[in-house]
Each structure stands twice: as structure tokens, then as C-alpha cells.
mmCIF file of C-alpha atoms in Angstrom:
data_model
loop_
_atom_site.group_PDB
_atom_site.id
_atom_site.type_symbol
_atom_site.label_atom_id
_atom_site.label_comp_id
_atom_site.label_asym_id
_atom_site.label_seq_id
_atom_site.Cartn_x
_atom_site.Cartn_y
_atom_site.Cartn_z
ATOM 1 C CA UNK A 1 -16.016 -11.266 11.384
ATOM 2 C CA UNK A 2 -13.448 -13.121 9.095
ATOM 3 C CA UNK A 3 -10.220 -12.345 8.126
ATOM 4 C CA UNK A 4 -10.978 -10.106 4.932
ATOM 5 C CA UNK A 5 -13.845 -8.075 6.619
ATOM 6 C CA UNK A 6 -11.409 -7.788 9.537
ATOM 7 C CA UNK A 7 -8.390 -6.471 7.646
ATOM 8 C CA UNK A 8 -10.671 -4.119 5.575
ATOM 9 C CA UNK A 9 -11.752 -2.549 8.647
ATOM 10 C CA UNK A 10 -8.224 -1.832 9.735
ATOM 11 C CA UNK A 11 -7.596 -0.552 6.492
ATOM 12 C CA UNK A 12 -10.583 1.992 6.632
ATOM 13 C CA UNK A 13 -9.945 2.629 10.236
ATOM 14 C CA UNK A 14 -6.115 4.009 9.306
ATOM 15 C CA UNK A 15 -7.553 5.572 6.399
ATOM 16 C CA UNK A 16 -9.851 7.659 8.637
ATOM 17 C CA UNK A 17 -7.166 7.722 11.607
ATOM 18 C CA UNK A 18 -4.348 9.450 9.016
ATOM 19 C CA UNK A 19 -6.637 11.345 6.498
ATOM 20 C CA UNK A 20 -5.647 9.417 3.530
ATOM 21 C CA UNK A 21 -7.684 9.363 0.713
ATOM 22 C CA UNK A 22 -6.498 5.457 -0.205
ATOM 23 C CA UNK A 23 -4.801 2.761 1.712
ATOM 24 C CA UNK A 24 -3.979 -0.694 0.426
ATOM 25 C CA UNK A 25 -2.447 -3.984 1.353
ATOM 26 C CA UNK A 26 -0.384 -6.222 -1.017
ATOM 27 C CA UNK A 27 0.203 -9.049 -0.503
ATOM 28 C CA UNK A 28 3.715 -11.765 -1.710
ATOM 29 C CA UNK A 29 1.695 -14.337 -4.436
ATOM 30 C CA UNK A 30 5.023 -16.958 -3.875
ATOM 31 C CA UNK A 31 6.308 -15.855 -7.654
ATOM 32 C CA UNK A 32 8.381 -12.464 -6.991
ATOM 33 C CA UNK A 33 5.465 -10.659 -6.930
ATOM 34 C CA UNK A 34 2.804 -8.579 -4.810
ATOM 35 C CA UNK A 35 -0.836 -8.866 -5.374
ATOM 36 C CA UNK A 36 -2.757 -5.894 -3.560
ATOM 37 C CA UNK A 37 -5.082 -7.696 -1.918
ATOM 38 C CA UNK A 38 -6.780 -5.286 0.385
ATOM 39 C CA UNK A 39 -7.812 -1.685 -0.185
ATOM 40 C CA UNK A 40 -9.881 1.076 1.724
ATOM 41 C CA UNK A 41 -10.971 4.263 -0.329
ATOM 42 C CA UNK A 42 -10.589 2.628 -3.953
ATOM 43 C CA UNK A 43 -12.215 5.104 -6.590
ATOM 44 C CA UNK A 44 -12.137 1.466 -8.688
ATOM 45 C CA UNK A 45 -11.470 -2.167 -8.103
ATOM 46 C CA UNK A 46 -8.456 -1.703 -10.599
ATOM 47 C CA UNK A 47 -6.067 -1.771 -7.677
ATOM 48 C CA UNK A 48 -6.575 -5.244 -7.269
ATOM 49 C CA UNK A 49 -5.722 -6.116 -10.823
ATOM 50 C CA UNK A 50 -2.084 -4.699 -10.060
ATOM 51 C CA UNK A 51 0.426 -7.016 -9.865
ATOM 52 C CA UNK A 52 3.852 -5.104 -9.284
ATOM 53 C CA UNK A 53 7.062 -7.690 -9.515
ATOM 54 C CA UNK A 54 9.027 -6.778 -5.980
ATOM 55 C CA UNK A 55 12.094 -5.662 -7.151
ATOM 56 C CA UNK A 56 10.272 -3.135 -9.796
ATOM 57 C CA UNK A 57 9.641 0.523 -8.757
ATOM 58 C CA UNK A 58 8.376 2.368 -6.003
ATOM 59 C CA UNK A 59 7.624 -0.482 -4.327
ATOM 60 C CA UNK A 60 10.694 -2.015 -5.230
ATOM 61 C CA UNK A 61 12.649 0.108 -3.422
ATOM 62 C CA UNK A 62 10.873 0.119 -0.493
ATOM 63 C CA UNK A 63 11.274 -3.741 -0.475
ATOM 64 C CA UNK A 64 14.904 -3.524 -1.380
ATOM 65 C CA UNK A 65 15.468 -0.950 1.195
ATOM 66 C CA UNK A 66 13.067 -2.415 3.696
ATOM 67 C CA UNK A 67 12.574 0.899 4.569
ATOM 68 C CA UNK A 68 9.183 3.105 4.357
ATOM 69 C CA UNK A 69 9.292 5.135 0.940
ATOM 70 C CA UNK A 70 7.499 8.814 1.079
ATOM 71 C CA UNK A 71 6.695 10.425 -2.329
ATOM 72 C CA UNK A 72 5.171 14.110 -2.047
ATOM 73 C CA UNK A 73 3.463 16.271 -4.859
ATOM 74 C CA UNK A 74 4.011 13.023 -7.214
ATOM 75 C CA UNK A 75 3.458 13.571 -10.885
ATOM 76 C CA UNK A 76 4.745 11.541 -13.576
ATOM 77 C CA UNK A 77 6.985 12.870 -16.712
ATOM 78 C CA UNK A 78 7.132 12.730 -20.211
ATOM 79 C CA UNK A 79 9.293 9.323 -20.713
ATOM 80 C CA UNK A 80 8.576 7.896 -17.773
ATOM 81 C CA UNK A 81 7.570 3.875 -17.236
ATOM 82 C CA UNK A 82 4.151 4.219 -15.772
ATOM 83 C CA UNK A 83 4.726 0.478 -14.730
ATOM 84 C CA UNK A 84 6.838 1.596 -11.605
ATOM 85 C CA UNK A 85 4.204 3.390 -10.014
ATOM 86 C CA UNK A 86 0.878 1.744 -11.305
ATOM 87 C CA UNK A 87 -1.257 1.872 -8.130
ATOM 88 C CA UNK A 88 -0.296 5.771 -7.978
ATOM 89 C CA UNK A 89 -1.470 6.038 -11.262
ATOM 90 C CA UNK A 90 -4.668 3.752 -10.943
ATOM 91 C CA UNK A 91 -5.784 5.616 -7.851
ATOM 92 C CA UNK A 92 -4.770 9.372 -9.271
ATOM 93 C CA UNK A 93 -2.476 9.551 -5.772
ATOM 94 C CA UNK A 94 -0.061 13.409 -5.665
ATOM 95 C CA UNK A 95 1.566 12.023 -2.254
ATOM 96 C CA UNK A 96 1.852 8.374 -0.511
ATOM 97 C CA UNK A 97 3.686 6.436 1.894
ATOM 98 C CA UNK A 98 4.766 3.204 1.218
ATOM 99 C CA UNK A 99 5.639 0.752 4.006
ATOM 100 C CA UNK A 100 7.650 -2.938 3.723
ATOM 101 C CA UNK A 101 6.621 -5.455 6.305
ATOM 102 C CA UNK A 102 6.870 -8.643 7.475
ATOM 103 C CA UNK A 103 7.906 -11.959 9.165
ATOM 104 C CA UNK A 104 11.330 -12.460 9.283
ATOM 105 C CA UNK A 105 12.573 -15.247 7.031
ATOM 106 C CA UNK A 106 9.277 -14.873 4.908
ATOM 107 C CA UNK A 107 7.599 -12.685 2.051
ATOM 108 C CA UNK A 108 7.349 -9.244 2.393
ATOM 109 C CA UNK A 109 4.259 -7.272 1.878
ATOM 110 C CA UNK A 110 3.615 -3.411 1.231
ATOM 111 C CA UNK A 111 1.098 -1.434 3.098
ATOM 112 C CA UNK A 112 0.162 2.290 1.155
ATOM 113 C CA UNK A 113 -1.331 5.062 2.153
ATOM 114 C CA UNK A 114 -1.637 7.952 -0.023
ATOM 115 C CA UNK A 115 -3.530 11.719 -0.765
ATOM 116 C CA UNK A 116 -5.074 12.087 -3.620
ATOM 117 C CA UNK A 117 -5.275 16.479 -3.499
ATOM 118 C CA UNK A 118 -2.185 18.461 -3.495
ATOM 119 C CA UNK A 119 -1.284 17.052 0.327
ATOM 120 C CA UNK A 120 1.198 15.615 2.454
ATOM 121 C CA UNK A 121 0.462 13.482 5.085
ATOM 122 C CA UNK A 122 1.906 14.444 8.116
ATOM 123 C CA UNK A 123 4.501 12.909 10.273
ATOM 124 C CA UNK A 124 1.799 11.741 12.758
ATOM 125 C CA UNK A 125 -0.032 9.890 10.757
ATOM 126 C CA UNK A 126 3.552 8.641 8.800
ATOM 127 C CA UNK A 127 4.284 6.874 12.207
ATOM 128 C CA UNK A 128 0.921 5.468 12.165
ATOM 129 C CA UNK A 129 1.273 3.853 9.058
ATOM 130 C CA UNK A 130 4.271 2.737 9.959
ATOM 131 C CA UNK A 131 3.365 0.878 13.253
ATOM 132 C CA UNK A 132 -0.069 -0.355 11.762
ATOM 133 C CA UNK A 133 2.313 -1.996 9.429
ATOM 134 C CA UNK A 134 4.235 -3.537 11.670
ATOM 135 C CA UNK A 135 0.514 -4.733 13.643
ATOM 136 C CA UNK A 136 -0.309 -6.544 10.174
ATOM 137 C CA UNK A 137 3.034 -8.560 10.221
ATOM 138 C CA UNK A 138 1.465 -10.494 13.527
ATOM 139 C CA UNK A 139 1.493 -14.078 12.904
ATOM 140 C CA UNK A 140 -2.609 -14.025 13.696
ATOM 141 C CA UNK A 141 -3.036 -11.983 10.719
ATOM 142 C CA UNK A 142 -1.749 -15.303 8.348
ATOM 143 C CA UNK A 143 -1.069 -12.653 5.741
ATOM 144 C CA UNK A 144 2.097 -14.932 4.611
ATOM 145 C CA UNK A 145 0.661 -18.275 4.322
#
């Protein structure tokens, strides 16, 4: 199994393990920005057209903070710049949870999980977003290469 097939099966095995509807990987492209790279439950392949610049929005601030971000019954109002939250947008997420990780000293990625129906994810399957997270930052992954 290679590297892709690999991470995509991690991917769909959290997705199955937490009862999200989509989870996603992106990914530090060396230019301030994060390409989502990896994705499990896509209704399209837009996701991986995203780019999101990593001090911009949601995931921003979960980079800034380097701190997990959790948005419940998300829904975005009149005035507001879709381009903070595209991927919640793209994938018609209500809730998600939004993870920083990485090697110290190096990029950061973003791991996502989110619900698509009026639903939280509970705190369970929070802290097993957050540790899968933390598996993908292993140097044998090679995610920051």
C-alpha cells in the first residue's frame, strides 16, 4: 500500500470511528499556504482545489492558536467572506473540528472532521481527532517534506 492509499484509509477509518460525514488533510505547499491534500467522504473533488493561506480564517486561527478549533450549528451570514471558511462551504459542513499539527520547527498542517446534518460530534470522537492528528505528525508519515 503506498503512502496516499495508506493515509486515505486512516482518513476513512476516523471518519467511520467518529461518525463524521467528511474528514480531510491539508497539507503546508512551502508558500504560506495549505493544500488539502487528503479527504474521506468528499460529496466532490472541490476540496482539493482549496487552497486556504494559513493565517486566513477558520483555519487560521487554529494555526495561530495551535489549538483545535470546534464550530457547531455553522451557518454563514449575510456579509460574510465565504473565503474564511471555504472547505465548510464546499462540503455543505453545520459542525467541524479543526485540528493544527505537526513537527516542531516545521509546517503545520490541519486535519478536519466535520457533520454535515444538524450534529455535533461528541467529545469522544473530538479526542480522537485530536490524537489521530497528532499520529499523522509521525516523521514516517513524510507529510512535511
Amino acid at each position: 500500500m503506498g503512502q496516499r492509499e495508506e493515509i486515505e484509509a486512516k482518513l476513512h477509518q476516523l471518519r467511520n470511528e467518529t461518525s463524521a460525514d467528511f474528514v480531510a488533510l491539508a497539507l503546508p505547499d512551502g508558500k504560506n499556504r495549505l493544500l488539502w491534500k487528503y479527504g474521506s467522504g468528499n460529496r466532490y473533488d472541490r476540496y482539493k482545489r482549496i487552497v486556504t493561506r494559513t493565517g486566513k480564517g477558520f483555519v487560521g486561527k487554529a494555526i495561530m492558536s495551535r489549538c483545535p478549533v470546534i464550530y457547531h450549528a455553522f451557518a454563514p451570514r449575510s456579509g460574510d467572506d465565504p473565503s474564511n471558511y471555504p472547505i465548510l462551504l464546499a462540503e455543505n459542513l453545520t459542525s467541524a473540528v479543526i485540528v493544527p499539527f505537526g513537527p516542531a520547527g516545521q509546517g503545520v498542517g490541519v486535519l478536519l472532521a466535520g457533520c454535515r446534518e444538524d450534529r455535533q460530534l461528541t467529545s469522544e470522537a473530538i479526542l480522537r481527532i485530536i490524537a489521530e492528528a497528532g499520529e499523522l505528525a509521525n516523521p514516517s508519515y513524510r507529510l512535511f517534506m
